[in-house]
Structure formats: structure tokens, C-alpha cells
Amino acid sequence: AYKKDPTNADIRSLRAKLLEAVGKNSLAITEYIAAIQTDPKNLYLKDQLAEFLLRNKQYPQALEIWTDNLKNPSLDIIWIKDLFWS
């Protein structure tokens, strides 16, 4: 799927999750970021990256992503996560 459509954010996101599942975190973060770059307005992709950072104990970076995305339009869940982790 990636070879047919390397600019598909959902495919990049799925690749990131699979890479993370097999312990290839440096490649996974590259895919999470690439997914965001292909669809920069997609808040769910940004939340996935923040959650990845959270799982890898990179709390300030995760909080920064959530905080940076609180401008309208935003998702309620990002507000909750930002308030909780702050």
C-alpha cells in the first residue's frame, strides 16, 4: 500500500504503529511525523504522535504537541490531555 501511495497519511500512520509494535521506535517516529506532514490539519495524527511520545516517556514533547494544537479548531480530547499532563 505504501509503495502505491506514499503520501497517504493513514498508511504512514499504520506503518508507524506496526514499527512501534516491533520495537523500531526511531523508524516509527519518522512515520508518525511523515503522516503529519502529508496531512498537517489532521489533529488525530498529531494526537497519535503525542501518544507515542508519551509511551516513550517524552512527556514535555507530547505536552508541547497538545498545547500547540489547542487553537481552534481543536478536539476536546486534546484539551483534556493538555490539562491532565500539565
CSV table of N, CA, C and O in Angstrom, one decimal:
chain,number,residue,atom,x,y,z
A,1,ALA,N,0.8,-1.2,0.0
A,1,ALA,CA,0.0,0.0,0.0
A,1,ALA,C,0.9,1.3,0.0
A,1,ALA,O,0.6,2.2,-0.7
A,2,TYR,N,2.0,1.2,0.8
A,2,TYR,CA,2.8,2.4,0.9
A,2,TYR,C,3.5,2.7,-0.5
A,2,TYR,O,3.6,3.8,-0.9
A,3,LYS,N,3.9,1.6,-1.2
A,3,LYS,CA,4.5,1.8,-2.5
A,3,LYS,C,3.6,2.4,-3.5
A,3,LYS,O,4.0,3.2,-4.4
A,4,LYS,N,2.3,2.1,-3.4
A,4,LYS,CA,1.3,2.6,-4.3
A,4,LYS,C,0.9,4.0,-4.0
A,4,LYS,O,0.6,4.8,-4.9
A,5,ASP,N,0.9,4.4,-2.7
A,5,ASP,CA,0.5,5.7,-2.3
A,5,ASP,C,1.3,6.2,-1.1
A,5,ASP,O,0.8,6.2,0.1
A,6,PRO,N,2.6,6.6,-1.3
A,6,PRO,CA,3.4,7.0,-0.1
A,6,PRO,C,3.0,8.3,0.5
A,6,PRO,O,3.5,8.7,1.6
A,7,THR,N,2.0,9.0,-0.1
A,7,THR,CA,1.5,10.3,0.5
A,7,THR,C,0.2,10.1,1.3
A,7,THR,O,-0.4,11.1,1.7
A,8,ASN,N,-0.2,8.9,1.5
A,8,ASN,CA,-1.4,8.6,2.2
A,8,ASN,C,-1.1,8.6,3.7
A,8,ASN,O,-0.3,7.8,4.2
A,9,ALA,N,-1.7,9.6,4.4
A,9,ALA,CA,-1.4,9.7,5.9
A,9,ALA,C,-1.8,8.5,6.7
A,9,ALA,O,-1.1,8.2,7.7
A,10,ASP,N,-2.9,7.9,6.3
A,10,ASP,CA,-3.4,6.7,7.1
A,10,ASP,C,-2.4,5.6,6.9
A,10,ASP,O,-2.2,4.8,7.9
A,11,ILE,N,-1.9,5.4,5.8
A,11,ILE,CA,-0.9,4.3,5.6
A,11,ILE,C,0.4,4.6,6.4
A,11,ILE,O,0.9,3.7,7.0
A,12,ARG,N,0.8,5.8,6.4
A,12,ARG,CA,2.0,6.2,7.1
A,12,ARG,C,1.8,6.0,8.6
A,12,ARG,O,2.6,5.5,9.3
A,13,SER,N,0.6,6.3,9.1
A,13,SER,CA,0.2,6.2,10.5
A,13,SER,C,0.2,4.7,10.9
A,13,SER,O,0.7,4.3,11.9
A,14,LEU,N,-0.3,3.9,10.0
A,14,LEU,CA,-0.4,2.4,10.2
A,14,LEU,C,1.0,1.8,10.3
A,14,LEU,O,1.4,1.0,11.1
A,15,ARG,N,1.9,2.3,9.3
A,15,ARG,CA,3.3,1.8,9.3
A,15,ARG,C,4.0,2.2,10.6
A,15,ARG,O,4.7,1.4,11.2
A,16,ALA,N,3.7,3.4,11.1
A,16,ALA,CA,4.3,3.8,12.4
A,16,ALA,C,3.9,2.9,13.5
A,16,ALA,O,4.7,2.5,14.3
A,17,LYS,N,2.6,2.6,13.6
A,17,LYS,CA,2.1,1.7,14.7
A,17,LYS,C,2.7,0.3,14.6
A,17,LYS,O,3.1,-0.3,15.6
A,18,LEU,N,2.9,-0.2,13.3
A,18,LEU,CA,3.5,-1.5,13.2
A,18,LEU,C,5.0,-1.5,13.6
A,18,LEU,O,5.5,-2.4,14.2
A,19,LEU,N,5.7,-0.4,13.2
A,19,LEU,CA,7.1,-0.3,13.5
A,19,LEU,C,7.3,-0.2,15.0
A,19,LEU,O,8.2,-0.8,15.6
A,20,GLU,N,6.4,0.5,15.7
A,20,GLU,CA,6.4,0.7,17.1
A,20,GLU,C,6.2,-0.7,17.8
A,20,GLU,O,6.8,-1.1,18.8
A,21,ALA,N,5.2,-1.4,17.2
A,21,ALA,CA,4.9,-2.7,17.8
A,21,ALA,C,6.0,-3.7,17.8
A,21,ALA,O,6.1,-4.6,18.6
A,22,VAL,N,6.9,-3.6,16.8
A,22,VAL,CA,8.1,-4.5,16.7
A,22,VAL,C,9.3,-3.9,17.3
A,22,VAL,O,10.4,-4.4,17.1
A,23,GLY,N,9.2,-2.7,18.0
A,23,GLY,CA,10.3,-2.1,18.7
A,23,GLY,C,11.2,-1.2,17.9
A,23,GLY,O,12.3,-0.9,18.4
A,24,LYS,N,10.8,-0.8,16.7
A,24,LYS,CA,11.6,0.0,15.9
A,24,LYS,C,11.1,1.5,16.0
A,24,LYS,O,10.6,2.1,15.1
A,25,ASN,N,11.4,2.0,17.2
A,25,ASN,CA,10.8,3.3,17.6
A,25,ASN,C,11.4,4.5,16.8
A,25,ASN,O,10.7,5.5,16.5
A,26,SER,N,12.7,4.4,16.4
A,26,SER,CA,13.3,5.5,15.6
A,26,SER,C,12.6,5.6,14.2
A,26,SER,O,12.4,6.7,13.7
A,27,LEU,N,12.3,4.4,13.7
A,27,LEU,CA,11.6,4.4,12.4
A,27,LEU,C,10.1,4.8,12.6
A,27,LEU,O,9.5,5.5,11.7
A,28,ALA,N,9.5,4.4,13.7
A,28,ALA,CA,8.1,4.7,14.0
A,28,ALA,C,7.9,6.2,14.1
A,28,ALA,O,7.0,6.7,13.5
A,29,ILE,N,8.8,6.9,14.8
A,29,ILE,CA,8.6,8.3,14.9
A,29,ILE,C,8.7,9.0,13.6
A,29,ILE,O,8.0,10.0,13.3
A,30,THR,N,9.6,8.5,12.7
A,30,THR,CA,9.7,9.1,11.4
A,30,THR,C,8.4,9.0,10.6
A,30,THR,O,8.0,9.9,9.9
A,31,GLU,N,7.8,7.8,10.8
A,31,GLU,CA,6.5,7.6,10.1
A,31,GLU,C,5.4,8.5,10.7
A,31,GLU,O,4.5,9.0,9.9
A,32,TYR,N,5.4,8.6,12.0
A,32,TYR,CA,4.3,9.5,12.6
A,32,TYR,C,4.5,10.9,12.1
A,32,TYR,O,3.5,11.5,11.8
A,33,ILE,N,5.7,11.4,12.0
A,33,ILE,CA,6.0,12.7,11.6
A,33,ILE,C,5.6,12.9,10.1
A,33,ILE,O,5.0,13.8,9.6
A,34,ALA,N,6.0,11.9,9.3
A,34,ALA,CA,5.7,11.9,7.8
A,34,ALA,C,4.2,11.9,7.6
A,34,ALA,O,3.7,12.6,6.7
A,35,ALA,N,3.4,11.2,8.5
A,35,ALA,CA,2.0,11.2,8.3
A,35,ALA,C,1.4,12.6,8.6
A,35,ALA,O,0.6,13.0,7.8
A,36,ILE,N,1.9,13.3,9.6
A,36,ILE,CA,1.5,14.6,9.9
A,36,ILE,C,1.9,15.6,8.7
A,36,ILE,O,1.1,16.4,8.3
A,37,GLN,N,3.0,15.4,8.1
A,37,GLN,CA,3.5,16.2,7.0
A,37,GLN,C,2.6,16.0,5.8
A,37,GLN,O,2.4,17.0,5.1
A,38,THR,N,2.1,14.9,5.6
A,38,THR,CA,1.2,14.6,4.5
A,38,THR,C,-0.2,15.2,4.7
A,38,THR,O,-0.9,15.4,3.7
A,39,ASP,N,-0.6,15.3,5.9
A,39,ASP,CA,-1.9,15.8,6.3
A,39,ASP,C,-1.8,16.7,7.5
A,39,ASP,O,-2.3,16.3,8.6
A,40,PRO,N,-1.2,17.9,7.4
A,40,PRO,CA,-0.9,18.7,8.6
A,40,PRO,C,-2.1,19.2,9.3
A,40,PRO,O,-2.0,19.6,10.5
A,41,LYS,N,-3.3,19.2,8.8
A,41,LYS,CA,-4.5,19.7,9.5
A,41,LYS,C,-5.2,18.6,10.3
A,41,LYS,O,-6.1,18.8,11.0
A,42,ASN,N,-4.7,17.4,10.2
A,42,ASN,CA,-5.3,16.2,10.8
A,42,ASN,C,-4.9,16.1,12.3
A,42,ASN,O,-3.8,15.7,12.6
A,43,LEU,N,-5.8,16.5,13.2
A,43,LEU,CA,-5.5,16.5,14.6
A,43,LEU,C,-5.3,15.1,15.2
A,43,LEU,O,-4.5,15.0,16.2
A,44,TYR,N,-5.9,14.2,14.6
A,44,TYR,CA,-5.8,12.8,15.1
A,44,TYR,C,-4.4,12.3,14.9
A,44,TYR,O,-3.8,11.6,15.8
A,45,LEU,N,-3.8,12.6,13.8
A,45,LEU,CA,-2.4,12.2,13.6
A,45,LEU,C,-1.4,12.9,14.6
A,45,LEU,O,-0.5,12.2,15.1
A,46,LYS,N,-1.7,14.1,14.9
A,46,LYS,CA,-0.8,14.8,15.9
A,46,LYS,C,-1.0,14.2,17.3
A,46,LYS,O,-0.1,14.1,18.0
A,47,ASP,N,-2.3,13.8,17.6
A,47,ASP,CA,-2.5,13.2,18.8
A,47,ASP,C,-1.8,11.8,18.9
A,47,ASP,O,-1.3,11.4,19.9
A,48,GLN,N,-1.8,11.1,17.8
A,48,GLN,CA,-1.1,9.8,17.7
A,48,GLN,C,0.4,10.0,18.0
A,48,GLN,O,1.0,9.2,18.7
A,49,LEU,N,1.0,11.0,17.4
A,49,LEU,CA,2.4,11.3,17.7
A,49,LEU,C,2.6,11.6,19.2
A,49,LEU,O,3.6,11.1,19.8
A,50,ALA,N,1.8,12.4,19.7
A,50,ALA,CA,1.9,12.8,21.2
A,50,ALA,C,1.7,11.6,22.0
A,50,ALA,O,2.5,11.4,23.0
A,51,GLU,N,0.8,10.7,21.7
A,51,GLU,CA,0.6,9.4,22.5
A,51,GLU,C,1.9,8.6,22.4
A,51,GLU,O,2.3,7.9,23.3
A,52,PHE,N,2.5,8.5,21.2
A,52,PHE,CA,3.7,7.7,21.0
A,52,PHE,C,4.8,8.3,21.9
A,52,PHE,O,5.5,7.6,22.6
A,53,LEU,N,4.9,9.6,21.9
A,53,LEU,CA,5.9,10.3,22.8
A,53,LEU,C,5.7,10.0,24.2
A,53,LEU,O,6.6,9.8,25.0
A,54,LEU,N,4.4,10.0,24.6
A,54,LEU,CA,4.0,9.7,26.0
A,54,LEU,C,4.4,8.3,26.4
A,54,LEU,O,5.0,8.1,27.4
A,55,ARG,N,4.2,7.3,25.5
A,55,ARG,CA,4.5,5.9,25.8
A,55,ARG,C,6.0,5.8,25.9
A,55,ARG,O,6.5,4.9,26.5
A,56,ASN,N,6.8,6.7,25.3
A,56,ASN,CA,8.2,6.6,25.3
A,56,ASN,C,8.8,7.6,26.3
A,56,ASN,O,10.0,8.0,26.3
A,57,LYS,N,8.0,8.1,27.3
A,57,LYS,CA,8.4,8.9,28.4
A,57,LYS,C,9.0,10.2,28.0
A,57,LYS,O,9.8,10.8,28.6
A,58,GLN,N,8.5,10.7,26.8
A,58,GLN,CA,9.0,12.1,26.4
A,58,GLN,C,7.8,13.1,26.6
A,58,GLN,O,7.2,13.6,25.7
A,59,TYR,N,7.6,13.2,27.9
A,59,TYR,CA,6.4,14.0,28.3
A,59,TYR,C,6.4,15.4,27.9
A,59,TYR,O,5.4,15.9,27.4
A,60,PRO,N,7.5,16.2,28.0
A,60,PRO,CA,7.5,17.6,27.5
A,60,PRO,C,7.1,17.7,26.0
A,60,PRO,O,6.4,18.6,25.6
A,61,GLN,N,7.7,16.8,25.2
A,61,GLN,CA,7.4,16.9,23.8
A,61,GLN,C,5.9,16.6,23.5
A,61,GLN,O,5.3,17.2,22.7
A,62,ALA,N,5.4,15.6,24.2
A,62,ALA,CA,3.9,15.3,24.0
A,62,ALA,C,3.1,16.4,24.4
A,62,ALA,O,2.1,16.8,23.7
A,63,LEU,N,3.4,17.0,25.5
A,63,LEU,CA,2.6,18.2,26.0
A,63,LEU,C,2.7,19.3,25.1
A,63,LEU,O,1.7,20.0,24.8
A,64,GLU,N,3.9,19.5,24.5
A,64,GLU,CA,4.0,20.6,23.5
A,64,GLU,C,3.2,20.4,22.3
A,64,GLU,O,2.5,21.4,21.8
A,65,ILE,N,3.1,19.2,21.8
A,65,ILE,CA,2.2,18.9,20.7
A,65,ILE,C,0.8,19.2,21.0
A,65,ILE,O,0.0,19.9,20.2
A,66,TRP,N,0.3,18.7,22.2
A,66,TRP,CA,-1.1,19.0,22.5
A,66,TRP,C,-1.3,20.5,22.7
A,66,TRP,O,-2.3,21.0,22.3
A,67,THR,N,-0.4,21.2,23.4
A,67,THR,CA,-0.6,22.6,23.6
A,67,THR,C,-0.6,23.4,22.3
A,67,THR,O,-1.4,24.3,22.2
A,68,ASP,N,0.3,23.0,21.4
A,68,ASP,CA,0.3,23.7,20.1
A,68,ASP,C,-0.9,23.6,19.3
A,68,ASP,O,-1.2,24.3,18.4
A,69,ASN,N,-1.7,22.5,19.6
A,69,ASN,CA,-2.9,22.2,18.8
A,69,ASN,C,-4.2,22.6,19.5
A,69,ASN,O,-5.2,22.1,19.1
A,70,LEU,N,-4.1,23.5,20.4
A,70,LEU,CA,-5.3,23.9,21.2
A,70,LEU,C,-6.0,25.1,20.5
A,70,LEU,O,-7.1,25.4,20.8
A,71,LYS,N,-5.4,25.6,19.4
A,71,LYS,CA,-6.1,26.7,18.7
A,71,LYS,C,-7.3,26.1,17.9
A,71,LYS,O,-7.3,24.9,17.5
A,72,ASN,N,-8.3,26.9,17.7
A,72,ASN,CA,-9.5,26.4,17.0
A,72,ASN,C,-9.1,26.1,15.6
A,72,ASN,O,-8.4,26.9,15.0
A,73,PRO,N,-9.7,25.1,14.9
A,73,PRO,CA,-10.5,24.1,15.6
A,73,PRO,C,-9.6,23.1,16.3
A,73,PRO,O,-8.5,22.8,15.9
A,74,SER,N,-10.1,22.6,17.4
A,74,SER,CA,-9.4,21.6,18.2
A,74,SER,C,-10.3,20.5,18.7
A,74,SER,O,-11.5,20.7,18.6
A,75,LEU,N,-9.8,19.5,19.2
A,75,LEU,CA,-10.6,18.4,19.7
A,75,LEU,C,-10.6,18.5,21.2
A,75,LEU,O,-9.7,18.8,21.9
A,76,ASP,N,-11.8,18.2,21.8
A,76,ASP,CA,-11.9,18.2,23.2
A,76,ASP,C,-10.9,17.3,23.9
A,76,ASP,O,-10.4,17.7,25.0
A,77,ILE,N,-10.6,16.2,23.3
A,77,ILE,CA,-9.7,15.3,24.0
A,77,ILE,C,-8.3,15.9,24.1
A,77,ILE,O,-7.6,15.6,25.1
A,78,ILE,N,-7.9,16.8,23.2
A,78,ILE,CA,-6.6,17.4,23.3
A,78,ILE,C,-6.6,18.4,24.5
A,78,ILE,O,-5.6,18.5,25.2
A,79,TRP,N,-7.7,19.1,24.7
A,79,TRP,CA,-7.8,19.9,25.9
A,79,TRP,C,-7.6,19.1,27.2
A,79,TRP,O,-6.9,19.5,28.1
A,80,ILE,N,-8.3,18.0,27.2
A,80,ILE,CA,-8.2,17.2,28.4
A,80,ILE,C,-6.8,16.7,28.7
A,80,ILE,O,-6.3,16.7,29.8
A,81,LYS,N,-6.2,16.2,27.6
A,81,LYS,CA,-4.8,15.7,27.8
A,81,LYS,C,-3.9,16.8,28.2
A,81,LYS,O,-3.0,16.6,29.0
A,82,ASP,N,-4.0,17.9,27.6
A,82,ASP,CA,-3.1,19.0,27.9
A,82,ASP,C,-3.3,19.4,29.4
A,82,ASP,O,-2.3,19.6,30.1
A,83,LEU,N,-4.5,19.5,29.8
A,83,LEU,CA,-4.8,19.9,31.2
A,83,LEU,C,-4.3,18.8,32.2
A,83,LEU,O,-3.6,19.1,33.2
A,84,PHE,N,-4.5,17.6,31.9
A,84,PHE,CA,-4.0,16.5,32.7
A,84,PHE,C,-2.5,16.4,32.8
A,84,PHE,O,-2.0,16.4,33.9
A,85,TRP,N,-1.8,16.5,31.7
A,85,TRP,CA,-0.4,16.3,31.7
A,85,TRP,C,0.3,17.6,32.1
A,85,TRP,O,1.5,17.6,32.5
A,86,SER,N,-0.4,18.7,32.1
A,86,SER,CA,0.2,20.0,32.6
A,86,SER,C,0.4,19.9,34.1
A,86,SER,O,1.2,20.5,34.7
